[in-house]
Amino acid sequence: MCGRYVSTRSPEDLTGLFGAAAPGPDAVVPPSWNVAPTDPVWAVLERADRETGLLERRLRPLRWGLVPSWSKDPGGAARMINARVETVAEKPAYRRAYAKRRCLLPADGFYEWQAVPATATAKAYKQPYFISPQDGTVMAMAGLYEFWRDPAVTDGDDPAAWWATCTVITTEATDAAGRVHPRMPLALAPADYDAWLDPAHQDPHALRTLLATPAEGRLEVRAVGTAVNSVRNNGPELLDDPVVTRTR
């Protein structure tokens, strides 16, 4: 799975990298070294402009944790941060979004954890690892997004009436990532961005061919400090080397 990730690039960098229009002035997503479920995240997506009807690629904030449009409430969002590539086209929660509402979620890399058993001198703990492209390029994680109407807000024109949420598609981990955790986010190659984002591209079998084995042989894994285990911690120091000495 992908339960935390790092996303620190500026909107200016991301619009250039993905050929997207800039977000509106009120759209703010701060850089984060510990993106957690329900946090706002940057997403690249294509939608028709309301005034012109022309398809436009934009950078916009979404809330991480998908709420299906038919949900009665958003309570399950934190559990829907990942969609398995093996079943995403069939599961009711993701099927419609997979057909029409796909996005890219830019990341510097992601975290996974391994359990370390207790010893005679140290407690058991979970060792976090940061997994990222070896060349430092951005990961374009394949994602889906949805809109959910909040019935508690009576005015449909109020921005608070609509939740825009997303999920990360995951696959079997390969190469170095597979030694840490059996699942990982599925990153798309730049050559596949256009086809993935195009909402008119709705053939499930053709879409599935875009979701190939990600970044094989091009990922770097390194241990980081356990401060990242708490969602309250954030900052570039989370990527520092771990403290080796642990005592009871």
PDB file of N, CA and C in Angstrom, residues 70 80 83-84 86-98:
ATOM      1  N   TRP A  70     -21.688   8.275  -4.588  1.00  0.00           N
ATOM      2  CA  TRP A  70     -22.921   7.738  -4.019  1.00  0.00           C
ATOM      3  C   TRP A  70     -22.844   7.509  -2.505  1.00  0.00           C
ATOM      4  N   MET A  80      -9.787   4.661   2.032  1.00  0.00           N
ATOM      5  CA  MET A  80      -9.820   4.509   0.575  1.00  0.00           C
ATOM      6  C   MET A  80      -8.731   5.355  -0.076  1.00  0.00           C
ATOM      7  N   ALA A  83      -6.191   2.065  -4.306  1.00  0.00           N
ATOM      8  CA  ALA A  83      -7.027   1.184  -5.124  1.00  0.00           C
ATOM      9  C   ALA A  83      -6.100   0.184  -5.804  1.00  0.00           C
ATOM     10  N   ARG A  84      -6.376  -1.096  -5.663  1.00  0.00           N
ATOM     11  CA  ARG A  84      -5.509  -2.119  -6.247  1.00  0.00           C
ATOM     12  C   ARG A  84      -5.716  -2.176  -7.759  1.00  0.00           C
ATOM     13  N   GLU A  86      -5.318  -4.540  -9.718  1.00  0.00           N
ATOM     14  CA  GLU A  86      -5.914  -5.806 -10.146  1.00  0.00           C
ATOM     15  C   GLU A  86      -7.441  -5.757 -10.165  1.00  0.00           C
ATOM     16  N   THR A  87      -8.041  -4.880  -9.345  1.00  0.00           N
ATOM     17  CA  THR A  87      -9.508  -4.867  -9.214  1.00  0.00           C
ATOM     18  C   THR A  87     -10.132  -3.491  -9.419  1.00  0.00           C
ATOM     19  N   VAL A  88      -9.323  -2.472  -9.743  1.00  0.00           N
ATOM     20  CA  VAL A  88      -9.832  -1.108  -9.789  1.00  0.00           C
ATOM     21  C   VAL A  88     -10.929  -0.919 -10.837  1.00  0.00           C
ATOM     22  N   ALA A  89     -10.896  -1.683 -11.936  1.00  0.00           N
ATOM     23  CA  ALA A  89     -11.891  -1.513 -13.001  1.00  0.00           C
ATOM     24  C   ALA A  89     -13.242  -2.117 -12.646  1.00  0.00           C
ATOM     25  N   GLU A  90     -13.288  -2.999 -11.629  1.00  0.00           N
ATOM     26  CA  GLU A  90     -14.530  -3.673 -11.277  1.00  0.00           C
ATOM     27  C   GLU A  90     -15.151  -3.211  -9.958  1.00  0.00           C
ATOM     28  N   LYS A  91     -14.349  -2.747  -9.024  1.00  0.00           N
ATOM     29  CA  LYS A  91     -14.876  -2.387  -7.704  1.00  0.00           C
ATOM     30  C   LYS A  91     -15.846  -1.205  -7.819  1.00  0.00           C
ATOM     31  N   PRO A  92     -17.033  -1.313  -7.200  1.00  0.00           N
ATOM     32  CA  PRO A  92     -18.023  -0.225  -7.304  1.00  0.00           C
ATOM     33  C   PRO A  92     -17.492   1.131  -6.862  1.00  0.00           C
ATOM     34  N   ALA A  93     -16.622   1.162  -5.864  1.00  0.00           N
ATOM     35  CA  ALA A  93     -16.124   2.437  -5.356  1.00  0.00           C
ATOM     36  C   ALA A  93     -15.234   3.161  -6.365  1.00  0.00           C
ATOM     37  N   TYR A  94     -14.608   2.404  -7.282  1.00  0.00           N
ATOM     38  CA  TYR A  94     -13.626   2.998  -8.186  1.00  0.00           C
ATOM     39  C   TYR A  94     -13.999   2.898  -9.665  1.00  0.00           C
ATOM     40  N   ARG A  95     -14.969   2.078  -9.997  1.00  0.00           N
ATOM     41  CA  ARG A  95     -15.243   1.739 -11.402  1.00  0.00           C
ATOM     42  C   ARG A  95     -15.529   2.979 -12.252  1.00  0.00           C
ATOM     43  N   ARG A  96     -16.401   3.855 -11.789  1.00  0.00           N
ATOM     44  CA  ARG A  96     -16.769   5.029 -12.592  1.00  0.00           C
ATOM     45  C   ARG A  96     -15.600   6.007 -12.709  1.00  0.00           C
ATOM     46  N   ALA A  97     -14.869   6.183 -11.618  1.00  0.00           N
ATOM     47  CA  ALA A  97     -13.726   7.085 -11.665  1.00  0.00           C
ATOM     48  C   ALA A  97     -12.645   6.537 -12.592  1.00  0.00           C
ATOM     49  N   TYR A  98     -12.454   5.240 -12.577  1.00  0.00           N
ATOM     50  CA  TYR A  98     -11.458   4.620 -13.455  1.00  0.00           C
ATOM     51  C   TYR A  98     -11.800   4.877 -14.926  1.00  0.00           C
TER      52      TYR A  98
END
